[in-house]
Amino acid sequence: MLIAIENEHIKATFATKGAELQSVSGVHSSTEYLWSGDPKFWGKFSPVLFPIVGALKDNTYFYQGQTYTLPRHGFARDMEFDCRQVGEHEILFTLRHSEETLKIYPFEFRLNLRYRIFGASLCCTYEVHNPASQELLFSIGAHPAFAAPLNQQGSYTDYSLQFNQDQELVYHHIVANLISDQTSVLALPDGKLDLKHELFYDDALVLKQLQSNEITLMNSKNYNGLTFKFEGFPYFGIWAAKDADFVCLEPWCGIADATDSDQQLATKEGIQQLAPQGNWERTWKVTFF
């Protein structure tokens, strides 16, 4: 089921499956800022990554002597969320543990995705609650795909990413969906990375040392673009499917397993630890222009 919220500047549309943002468009300009979801390249728009980010080694983890299997990026993106509108410009999606999830992820949880629009901005807040008497271990991340070019006008190479605090990107290489120790460096003249499809031919750019908390997607042909802001996410991914006209900006609290991972969930890099009855939240915001 699809549901939308709208103000005088933007309209945002969501699916209850995965609580996924599927469209953001300008009310007056009709500019569509999100990727189209063309399954020829990648059939998603902005999935939530929970309770893991990326892939597990052999799709398997160990916890308290038991062996469990989870698919890449976890299960939340493929599950139906409860949905309620909590205001004219705000919508709340909720997913809770179930008999189904406990078989593959032995933790009780409540996951909220709270979306709010104000002016020409959209905020997404992840809220995790631990209702149990044991510690909750999880990871969570964003995966929004933004169109480039916008409205199919111009070309991919007209676009660039402007970083507010970095002059280079040190990224980790991905080997069979896992994070390797091998790194490469991309220089950012004046903090800018020009987009080209070849950047992503070897998968995502996985960043562990990003200093920026604001990235602007801009183009050289007109003023249209967006600014993406995030706080409290220690990892970041930048990705596009091969030769697809989008770029994903992905703040993460968690990361795929390393190639030499011991697969123990309790010591997994980037795992979040939430005490019994505890609450946890992070927010990202995007402003469209």
mmCIF file with all atom_site columns, N, CA, C and O in Angstrom, residues 3-14 21-36 45 89 117-122 145-147 150-151 224-226 286-289:
data_model
loop_
_atom_site.group_PDB
_atom_site.id
_atom_site.type_symbol
_atom_site.label_atom_id
_atom_site.label_alt_id
_atom_site.label_comp_id
_atom_site.label_asym_id
_atom_site.label_entity_id
_atom_site.label_seq_id
_atom_site.pdbx_PDB_ins_code
_atom_site.Cartn_x
_atom_site.Cartn_y
_atom_site.Cartn_z
_atom_site.occupancy
_atom_site.B_iso_or_equiv
_atom_site.pdbx_formal_charge
_atom_site.auth_seq_id
_atom_site.auth_comp_id
_atom_site.auth_asym_id
_atom_site.auth_atom_id
_atom_site.pdbx_PDB_model_num
ATOM 1   N N  . ILE A 1 3   ? 1.196  5.478  0.582   1.00 0.00 ? 3   ILE A N  1
ATOM 2   C CA . ILE A 1 3   ? 0.620  6.588  1.328   1.00 0.00 ? 3   ILE A CA 1
ATOM 3   C C  . ILE A 1 3   ? 1.511  7.806  1.127   1.00 0.00 ? 3   ILE A C  1
ATOM 4   O O  . ILE A 1 3   ? 2.735  7.677  0.984   1.00 0.00 ? 3   ILE A O  1
ATOM 5   N N  . ALA A 1 4   ? 0.917  8.999  1.063   1.00 0.00 ? 4   ALA A N  1
ATOM 6   C CA . ALA A 1 4   ? 1.670  10.209 0.745   1.00 0.00 ? 4   ALA A CA 1
ATOM 7   C C  . ALA A 1 4   ? 1.395  11.305 1.766   1.00 0.00 ? 4   ALA A C  1
ATOM 8   O O  . ALA A 1 4   ? 0.310  11.360 2.370   1.00 0.00 ? 4   ALA A O  1
ATOM 9   N N  . ILE A 1 5   ? 2.375  12.160 1.953   1.00 0.00 ? 5   ILE A N  1
ATOM 10  C CA . ILE A 1 5   ? 2.213  13.404 2.696   1.00 0.00 ? 5   ILE A CA 1
ATOM 11  C C  . ILE A 1 5   ? 2.737  14.531 1.812   1.00 0.00 ? 5   ILE A C  1
ATOM 12  O O  . ILE A 1 5   ? 3.640  14.329 0.999   1.00 0.00 ? 5   ILE A O  1
ATOM 13  N N  . GLU A 1 6   ? 2.159  15.713 1.985   1.00 0.00 ? 6   GLU A N  1
ATOM 14  C CA . GLU A 1 6   ? 2.457  16.804 1.063   1.00 0.00 ? 6   GLU A CA 1
ATOM 15  C C  . GLU A 1 6   ? 2.335  18.136 1.783   1.00 0.00 ? 6   GLU A C  1
ATOM 16  O O  . GLU A 1 6   ? 1.471  18.310 2.647   1.00 0.00 ? 6   GLU A O  1
ATOM 17  N N  . ASN A 1 7   ? 3.214  19.067 1.418   1.00 0.00 ? 7   ASN A N  1
ATOM 18  C CA . ASN A 1 7   ? 3.039  20.458 1.846   1.00 0.00 ? 7   ASN A CA 1
ATOM 19  C C  . ASN A 1 7   ? 3.122  21.353 0.615   1.00 0.00 ? 7   ASN A C  1
ATOM 20  O O  . ASN A 1 7   ? 2.993  20.865 -0.519  1.00 0.00 ? 7   ASN A O  1
ATOM 21  N N  . GLU A 1 8   ? 3.341  22.624 0.806   1.00 0.00 ? 8   GLU A N  1
ATOM 22  C CA . GLU A 1 8   ? 3.326  23.538 -0.336  1.00 0.00 ? 8   GLU A CA 1
ATOM 23  C C  . GLU A 1 8   ? 4.573  23.422 -1.203  1.00 0.00 ? 8   GLU A C  1
ATOM 24  O O  . GLU A 1 8   ? 4.636  23.987 -2.303  1.00 0.00 ? 8   GLU A O  1
ATOM 25  N N  . HIS A 1 9   ? 5.600  22.662 -0.743  1.00 0.00 ? 9   HIS A N  1
ATOM 26  C CA . HIS A 1 9   ? 6.858  22.553 -1.471  1.00 0.00 ? 9   HIS A CA 1
ATOM 27  C C  . HIS A 1 9   ? 7.104  21.176 -2.082  1.00 0.00 ? 9   HIS A C  1
ATOM 28  O O  . HIS A 1 9   ? 7.532  21.071 -3.233  1.00 0.00 ? 9   HIS A O  1
ATOM 29  N N  . ILE A 1 10  ? 6.871  20.123 -1.315  1.00 0.00 ? 10  ILE A N  1
ATOM 30  C CA . ILE A 1 10  ? 7.207  18.777 -1.778  1.00 0.00 ? 10  ILE A CA 1
ATOM 31  C C  . ILE A 1 10  ? 6.095  17.785 -1.433  1.00 0.00 ? 10  ILE A C  1
ATOM 32  O O  . ILE A 1 10  ? 5.314  18.006 -0.507  1.00 0.00 ? 10  ILE A O  1
ATOM 33  N N  . LYS A 1 11  ? 6.080  16.702 -2.179  1.00 0.00 ? 11  LYS A N  1
ATOM 34  C CA . LYS A 1 11  ? 5.190  15.577 -1.911  1.00 0.00 ? 11  LYS A CA 1
ATOM 35  C C  . LYS A 1 11  ? 6.053  14.326 -1.782  1.00 0.00 ? 11  LYS A C  1
ATOM 36  O O  . LYS A 1 11  ? 6.897  14.046 -2.642  1.00 0.00 ? 11  LYS A O  1
ATOM 37  N N  . ALA A 1 12  ? 5.848  13.567 -0.705  1.00 0.00 ? 12  ALA A N  1
ATOM 38  C CA . ALA A 1 12  ? 6.612  12.346 -0.462  1.00 0.00 ? 12  ALA A CA 1
ATOM 39  C C  . ALA A 1 12  ? 5.654  11.164 -0.408  1.00 0.00 ? 12  ALA A C  1
ATOM 40  O O  . ALA A 1 12  ? 4.612  11.229 0.254   1.00 0.00 ? 12  ALA A O  1
ATOM 41  N N  . THR A 1 13  ? 6.018  10.085 -1.072  1.00 0.00 ? 13  THR A N  1
ATOM 42  C CA . THR A 1 13  ? 5.187  8.887  -1.147  1.00 0.00 ? 13  THR A CA 1
ATOM 43  C C  . THR A 1 13  ? 5.958  7.688  -0.602  1.00 0.00 ? 13  THR A C  1
ATOM 44  O O  . THR A 1 13  ? 7.150  7.531  -0.899  1.00 0.00 ? 13  THR A O  1
ATOM 45  N N  . PHE A 1 14  ? 5.278  6.858  0.188   1.00 0.00 ? 14  PHE A N  1
ATOM 46  C CA . PHE A 1 14  ? 5.903  5.743  0.884   1.00 0.00 ? 14  PHE A CA 1
ATOM 47  C C  . PHE A 1 14  ? 5.106  4.466  0.633   1.00 0.00 ? 14  PHE A C  1
ATOM 48  O O  . PHE A 1 14  ? 3.899  4.500  0.418   1.00 0.00 ? 14  PHE A O  1
ATOM 49  N N  . LEU A 1 21  ? 10.506 4.951  1.441   1.00 0.00 ? 21  LEU A N  1
ATOM 50  C CA . LEU A 1 21  ? 10.295 6.158  0.660   1.00 0.00 ? 21  LEU A CA 1
ATOM 51  C C  . LEU A 1 21  ? 10.453 5.810  -0.809  1.00 0.00 ? 21  LEU A C  1
ATOM 52  O O  . LEU A 1 21  ? 11.468 5.241  -1.212  1.00 0.00 ? 21  LEU A O  1
ATOM 53  N N  . GLN A 1 22  ? 9.444  6.137  -1.625  1.00 0.00 ? 22  GLN A N  1
ATOM 54  C CA . GLN A 1 22  ? 9.492  5.747  -3.031  1.00 0.00 ? 22  GLN A CA 1
ATOM 55  C C  . GLN A 1 22  ? 9.442  6.923  -3.998  1.00 0.00 ? 22  GLN A C  1
ATOM 56  O O  . GLN A 1 22  ? 9.719  6.745  -5.193  1.00 0.00 ? 22  GLN A O  1
ATOM 57  N N  . SER A 1 23  ? 9.117  8.113  -3.496  1.00 0.00 ? 23  SER A N  1
ATOM 58  C CA . SER A 1 23  ? 9.081  9.267  -4.387  1.00 0.00 ? 23  SER A CA 1
ATOM 59  C C  . SER A 1 23  ? 9.150  10.539 -3.554  1.00 0.00 ? 23  SER A C  1
ATOM 60  O O  . SER A 1 23  ? 8.541  10.616 -2.482  1.00 0.00 ? 23  SER A O  1
ATOM 61  N N  . VAL A 1 24  ? 9.900  11.499 -4.045  1.00 0.00 ? 24  VAL A N  1
ATOM 62  C CA . VAL A 1 24  ? 9.842  12.868 -3.532  1.00 0.00 ? 24  VAL A CA 1
ATOM 63  C C  . VAL A 1 24  ? 9.846  13.791 -4.737  1.00 0.00 ? 24  VAL A C  1
ATOM 64  O O  . VAL A 1 24  ? 10.781 13.766 -5.548  1.00 0.00 ? 24  VAL A O  1
ATOM 65  N N  . SER A 1 25  ? 8.815  14.585 -4.862  1.00 0.00 ? 25  SER A N  1
ATOM 66  C CA . SER A 1 25  ? 8.709  15.472 -6.023  1.00 0.00 ? 25  SER A CA 1
ATOM 67  C C  . SER A 1 25  ? 8.362  16.877 -5.589  1.00 0.00 ? 25  SER A C  1
ATOM 68  O O  . SER A 1 25  ? 7.737  17.100 -4.546  1.00 0.00 ? 25  SER A O  1
ATOM 69  N N  . GLY A 1 26  ? 8.778  17.828 -6.400  1.00 0.00 ? 26  GLY A N  1
ATOM 70  C CA . GLY A 1 26  ? 8.420  19.213 -6.156  1.00 0.00 ? 26  GLY A CA 1
ATOM 71  C C  . GLY A 1 26  ? 6.970  19.458 -6.514  1.00 0.00 ? 26  GLY A C  1
ATOM 72  O O  . GLY A 1 26  ? 6.496  19.002 -7.569  1.00 0.00 ? 26  GLY A O  1
ATOM 73  N N  . VAL A 1 27  ? 6.248  20.148 -5.667  1.00 0.00 ? 27  VAL A N  1
ATOM 74  C CA . VAL A 1 27  ? 4.820  20.381 -5.916  1.00 0.00 ? 27  VAL A CA 1
ATOM 75  C C  . VAL A 1 27  ? 4.610  21.267 -7.130  1.00 0.00 ? 27  VAL A C  1
ATOM 76  O O  . VAL A 1 27  ? 3.720  21.033 -7.953  1.00 0.00 ? 27  VAL A O  1
ATOM 77  N N  . HIS A 1 28  ? 5.440  22.296 -7.263  1.00 0.00 ? 28  HIS A N  1
ATOM 78  C CA . HIS A 1 28  ? 5.251  23.238 -8.376  1.00 0.00 ? 28  HIS A CA 1
ATOM 79  C C  . HIS A 1 28  ? 6.096  22.865 -9.591  1.00 0.00 ? 28  HIS A C  1
ATOM 80  O O  . HIS A 1 28  ? 5.653  23.004 -10.733 1.00 0.00 ? 28  HIS A O  1
ATOM 81  N N  . SER A 1 29  ? 7.297  22.366 -9.368  1.00 0.00 ? 29  SER A N  1
ATOM 82  C CA . SER A 1 29  ? 8.185  22.057 -10.494 1.00 0.00 ? 29  SER A CA 1
ATOM 83  C C  . SER A 1 29  ? 7.946  20.681 -11.072 1.00 0.00 ? 29  SER A C  1
ATOM 84  O O  . SER A 1 29  ? 8.349  20.398 -12.206 1.00 0.00 ? 29  SER A O  1
ATOM 85  N N  . SER A 1 30  ? 7.312  19.770 -10.274 1.00 0.00 ? 30  SER A N  1
ATOM 86  C CA . SER A 1 30  ? 7.123  18.369 -10.657 1.00 0.00 ? 30  SER A CA 1
ATOM 87  C C  . SER A 1 30  ? 8.442  17.626 -10.845 1.00 0.00 ? 30  SER A C  1
ATOM 88  O O  . SER A 1 30  ? 8.471  16.548 -11.437 1.00 0.00 ? 30  SER A O  1
ATOM 89  N N  . THR A 1 31  ? 9.530  18.193 -10.349 1.00 0.00 ? 31  THR A N  1
ATOM 90  C CA . THR A 1 31  ? 10.820 17.504 -10.404 1.00 0.00 ? 31  THR A CA 1
ATOM 91  C C  . THR A 1 31  ? 10.791 16.298 -9.477  1.00 0.00 ? 31  THR A C  1
ATOM 92  O O  . THR A 1 31  ? 10.454 16.420 -8.301  1.00 0.00 ? 31  THR A O  1
ATOM 93  N N  . GLU A 1 32  ? 11.137 15.119 -9.993  1.00 0.00 ? 32  GLU A N  1
ATOM 94  C CA . GLU A 1 32  ? 11.233 13.897 -9.195  1.00 0.00 ? 32  GLU A CA 1
ATOM 95  C C  . GLU A 1 32  ? 12.688 13.718 -8.764  1.00 0.00 ? 32  GLU A C  1
ATOM 96  O O  . GLU A 1 32  ? 13.586 13.648 -9.600  1.00 0.00 ? 32  GLU A O  1
ATOM 97  N N  . TYR A 1 33  ? 12.901 13.665 -7.463  1.00 0.00 ? 33  TYR A N  1
ATOM 98  C CA . TYR A 1 33  ? 14.263 13.609 -6.931  1.00 0.00 ? 33  TYR A CA 1
ATOM 99  C C  . TYR A 1 33  ? 14.739 12.191 -6.652  1.00 0.00 ? 33  TYR A C  1
ATOM 100 O O  . TYR A 1 33  ? 15.946 11.962 -6.538  1.00 0.00 ? 33  TYR A O  1
ATOM 101 N N  . LEU A 1 34  ? 13.813 11.259 -6.536  1.00 0.00 ? 34  LEU A N  1
ATOM 102 C CA . LEU A 1 34  ? 14.215 9.899  -6.209  1.00 0.00 ? 34  LEU A CA 1
ATOM 103 C C  . LEU A 1 34  ? 14.342 9.068  -7.484  1.00 0.00 ? 34  LEU A C  1
ATOM 104 O O  . LEU A 1 34  ? 13.710 9.339  -8.502  1.00 0.00 ? 34  LEU A O  1
ATOM 105 N N  . TRP A 1 35  ? 15.169 8.044  -7.401  1.00 0.00 ? 35  TRP A N  1
ATOM 106 C CA . TRP A 1 35  ? 15.350 7.071  -8.479  1.00 0.00 ? 35  TRP A CA 1
ATOM 107 C C  . TRP A 1 35  ? 14.020 6.416  -8.821  1.00 0.00 ? 35  TRP A C  1
ATOM 108 O O  . TRP A 1 35  ? 13.146 6.254  -7.976  1.00 0.00 ? 35  TRP A O  1
ATOM 109 N N  . SER A 1 36  ? 13.882 5.981  -10.070 1.00 0.00 ? 36  SER A N  1
ATOM 110 C CA . SER A 1 36  ? 12.609 5.450  -10.568 1.00 0.00 ? 36  SER A CA 1
ATOM 111 C C  . SER A 1 36  ? 12.319 4.026  -10.126 1.00 0.00 ? 36  SER A C  1
ATOM 112 O O  . SER A 1 36  ? 11.191 3.559  -10.263 1.00 0.00 ? 36  SER A O  1
ATOM 113 N N  . PHE A 1 45  ? 14.103 1.766  -3.958  1.00 0.00 ? 45  PHE A N  1
ATOM 114 C CA . PHE A 1 45  ? 14.151 3.217  -3.947  1.00 0.00 ? 45  PHE A CA 1
ATOM 115 C C  . PHE A 1 45  ? 14.965 3.755  -2.762  1.00 0.00 ? 45  PHE A C  1
ATOM 116 O O  . PHE A 1 45  ? 15.872 4.550  -2.931  1.00 0.00 ? 45  PHE A O  1
ATOM 117 N N  . HIS A 1 89  ? 1.859  16.440 8.204   1.00 0.00 ? 89  HIS A N  1
ATOM 118 C CA . HIS A 1 89  ? 3.122  16.330 7.479   1.00 0.00 ? 89  HIS A CA 1
ATOM 119 C C  . HIS A 1 89  ? 4.060  15.288 8.084   1.00 0.00 ? 89  HIS A C  1
ATOM 120 O O  . HIS A 1 89  ? 5.271  15.346 7.863   1.00 0.00 ? 89  HIS A O  1
ATOM 121 N N  . ILE A 1 117 ? 8.006  16.050 6.815   1.00 0.00 ? 117 ILE A N  1
ATOM 122 C CA . ILE A 1 117 ? 8.383  17.054 5.831   1.00 0.00 ? 117 ILE A CA 1
ATOM 123 C C  . ILE A 1 117 ? 8.111  18.446 6.402   1.00 0.00 ? 117 ILE A C  1
ATOM 124 O O  . ILE A 1 117 ? 7.142  18.662 7.127   1.00 0.00 ? 117 ILE A O  1
ATOM 125 N N  . PHE A 1 118 ? 9.001  19.363 6.091   1.00 0.00 ? 118 PHE A N  1
ATOM 126 C CA . PHE A 1 118 ? 8.832  20.757 6.490   1.00 0.00 ? 118 PHE A CA 1
ATOM 127 C C  . PHE A 1 118 ? 9.599  21.607 5.484   1.00 0.00 ? 118 PHE A C  1
ATOM 128 O O  . PHE A 1 118 ? 10.739 21.307 5.146   1.00 0.00 ? 118 PHE A O  1
ATOM 129 N N  . GLY A 1 119 ? 8.936  22.643 4.966   1.00 0.00 ? 119 GLY A N  1
ATOM 130 C CA . GLY A 1 119 ? 9.527  23.403 3.878   1.00 0.00 ? 119 GLY A CA 1
ATOM 131 C C  . GLY A 1 119 ? 9.850  22.464 2.731   1.00 0.00 ? 119 GLY A C  1
ATOM 132 O O  . GLY A 1 119 ? 9.040  21.610 2.348   1.00 0.00 ? 119 GLY A O  1
ATOM 133 N N  . ALA A 1 120 ? 11.052 22.587 2.191   1.00 0.00 ? 120 ALA A N  1
ATOM 134 C CA . ALA A 1 120 ? 11.495 21.710 1.111   1.00 0.00 ? 120 ALA A CA 1
ATOM 135 C C  . ALA A 1 120 ? 12.384 20.591 1.630   1.00 0.00 ? 120 ALA A C  1
ATOM 136 O O  . ALA A 1 120 ? 13.214 20.059 0.892   1.00 0.00 ? 120 ALA A O  1
ATOM 137 N N  . SER A 1 121 ? 12.223 20.209 2.902   1.00 0.00 ? 121 SER A N  1
ATOM 138 C CA . SER A 1 121 ? 13.061 19.178 3.518   1.00 0.00 ? 121 SER A CA 1
ATOM 139 C C  . SER A 1 121 ? 12.237 17.973 3.954   1.00 0.00 ? 121 SER A C  1
ATOM 140 O O  . SER A 1 121 ? 11.052 18.094 4.291   1.00 0.00 ? 121 SER A O  1
ATOM 141 N N  . LEU A 1 122 ? 12.909 16.829 3.978   1.00 0.00 ? 122 LEU A N  1
ATOM 142 C CA . LEU A 1 122 ? 12.343 15.592 4.509   1.00 0.00 ? 122 LEU A CA 1
ATOM 143 C C  . LEU A 1 122 ? 13.318 15.029 5.529   1.00 0.00 ? 122 LEU A C  1
ATOM 144 O O  . LEU A 1 122 ? 14.516 14.926 5.260   1.00 0.00 ? 122 LEU A O  1
ATOM 145 N N  . ALA A 1 145 ? 18.215 6.333  -2.929  1.00 0.00 ? 145 ALA A N  1
ATOM 146 C CA . ALA A 1 145 ? 18.776 6.485  -4.270  1.00 0.00 ? 145 ALA A CA 1
ATOM 147 C C  . ALA A 1 145 ? 18.194 7.743  -4.913  1.00 0.00 ? 145 ALA A C  1
ATOM 148 O O  . ALA A 1 145 ? 16.980 7.839  -5.115  1.00 0.00 ? 145 ALA A O  1
ATOM 149 N N  . PHE A 1 146 ? 19.061 8.681  -5.237  1.00 0.00 ? 146 PHE A N  1
ATOM 150 C CA . PHE A 1 146 ? 18.638 9.950  -5.818  1.00 0.00 ? 146 PHE A CA 1
ATOM 151 C C  . PHE A 1 146 ? 18.945 9.979  -7.311  1.00 0.00 ? 146 PHE A C  1
ATOM 152 O O  . PHE A 1 146 ? 20.014 9.552  -7.758  1.00 0.00 ? 146 PHE A O  1
ATOM 153 N N  . ALA A 1 147 ? 17.981 10.481 -8.074  1.00 0.00 ? 147 ALA A N  1
ATOM 154 C CA . ALA A 1 147 ? 18.097 10.493 -9.528  1.00 0.00 ? 147 ALA A CA 1
ATOM 155 C C  . ALA A 1 147 ? 19.197 11.441 -9.987  1.00 0.00 ? 147 ALA A C  1
ATOM 156 O O  . ALA A 1 147 ? 19.356 12.541 -9.461  1.00 0.00 ? 147 ALA A O  1
ATOM 157 N N  . LEU A 1 150 ? 18.230 14.603 -12.982 1.00 0.00 ? 150 LEU A N  1
ATOM 158 C CA . LEU A 1 150 ? 16.853 14.855 -12.587 1.00 0.00 ? 150 LEU A CA 1
ATOM 159 C C  . LEU A 1 150 ? 15.999 15.038 -13.826 1.00 0.00 ? 150 LEU A C  1
ATOM 160 O O  . LEU A 1 150 ? 16.406 15.684 -14.802 1.00 0.00 ? 150 LEU A O  1
ATOM 161 N N  . ASN A 1 151 ? 14.799 14.461 -13.764 1.00 0.00 ? 151 ASN A N  1
ATOM 162 C CA . ASN A 1 151 ? 13.836 14.570 -14.871 1.00 0.00 ? 151 ASN A CA 1
ATOM 163 C C  . ASN A 1 151 ? 14.427 14.113 -16.201 1.00 0.00 ? 151 ASN A C  1
ATOM 164 O O  . ASN A 1 151 ? 13.976 14.555 -17.264 1.00 0.00 ? 151 ASN A O  1
ATOM 165 N N  . ASN A 1 224 ? 19.025 22.840 -9.820  1.00 0.00 ? 224 ASN A N  1
ATOM 166 C CA . ASN A 1 224 ? 18.325 21.778 -9.105  1.00 0.00 ? 224 ASN A CA 1
ATOM 167 C C  . ASN A 1 224 ? 19.298 20.782 -8.468  1.00 0.00 ? 224 ASN A C  1
ATOM 168 O O  . ASN A 1 224 ? 20.313 20.421 -9.064  1.00 0.00 ? 224 ASN A O  1
ATOM 169 N N  . GLY A 1 225 ? 18.954 20.344 -7.272  1.00 0.00 ? 225 GLY A N  1
ATOM 170 C CA . GLY A 1 225 ? 19.774 19.364 -6.575  1.00 0.00 ? 225 GLY A CA 1
ATOM 171 C C  . GLY A 1 225 ? 19.223 19.124 -5.184  1.00 0.00 ? 225 GLY A C  1
ATOM 172 O O  . GLY A 1 225 ? 18.040 19.358 -4.904  1.00 0.00 ? 225 GLY A O  1
ATOM 173 N N  . LEU A 1 226 ? 20.086 18.668 -4.283  1.00 0.00 ? 226 LEU A N  1
ATOM 174 C CA . LEU A 1 226 ? 19.667 18.388 -2.916  1.00 0.00 ? 226 LEU A CA 1
ATOM 175 C C  . LEU A 1 226 ? 20.876 18.397 -1.986  1.00 0.00 ? 226 LEU A C  1
ATOM 176 O O  . LEU A 1 226 ? 22.011 18.185 -2.418  1.00 0.00 ? 226 LEU A O  1
ATOM 177 N N  . VAL A 1 286 ? 17.166 15.476 4.193   1.00 0.00 ? 286 VAL A N  1
ATOM 178 C CA . VAL A 1 286 ? 17.516 15.910 2.843   1.00 0.00 ? 286 VAL A CA 1
ATOM 179 C C  . VAL A 1 286 ? 16.654 17.112 2.474   1.00 0.00 ? 286 VAL A C  1
ATOM 180 O O  . VAL A 1 286 ? 15.445 17.134 2.711   1.00 0.00 ? 286 VAL A O  1
ATOM 181 N N  . THR A 1 287 ? 17.314 18.154 1.935   1.00 0.00 ? 287 THR A N  1
ATOM 182 C CA . THR A 1 287 ? 16.650 19.378 1.506   1.00 0.00 ? 287 THR A CA 1
ATOM 183 C C  . THR A 1 287 ? 16.790 19.497 0.004   1.00 0.00 ? 287 THR A C  1
ATOM 184 O O  . THR A 1 287 ? 17.892 19.381 -0.547  1.00 0.00 ? 287 THR A O  1
ATOM 185 N N  . PHE A 1 288 ? 15.672 19.715 -0.658  1.00 0.00 ? 288 PHE A N  1
ATOM 186 C CA . PHE A 1 288 ? 15.628 19.704 -2.118  1.00 0.00 ? 288 PHE A CA 1
ATOM 187 C C  . PHE A 1 288 ? 15.575 21.137 -2.655  1.00 0.00 ? 288 PHE A C  1
ATOM 188 O O  . PHE A 1 288 ? 14.919 22.011 -2.086  1.00 0.00 ? 288 PHE A O  1
ATOM 189 N N  . PHE A 1 289 ? 16.266 21.347 -3.781  1.00 0.00 ? 289 PHE A N  1
ATOM 190 C CA . PHE A 1 289 ? 16.227 22.683 -4.375  1.00 0.00 ? 289 PHE A CA 1
ATOM 191 C C  . PHE A 1 289 ? 16.225 22.566 -5.905  1.00 0.00 ? 289 PHE A C  1
ATOM 192 O O  . PHE A 1 289 ? 16.386 21.500 -6.452  1.00 0.00 ? 289 PHE A O  1
#
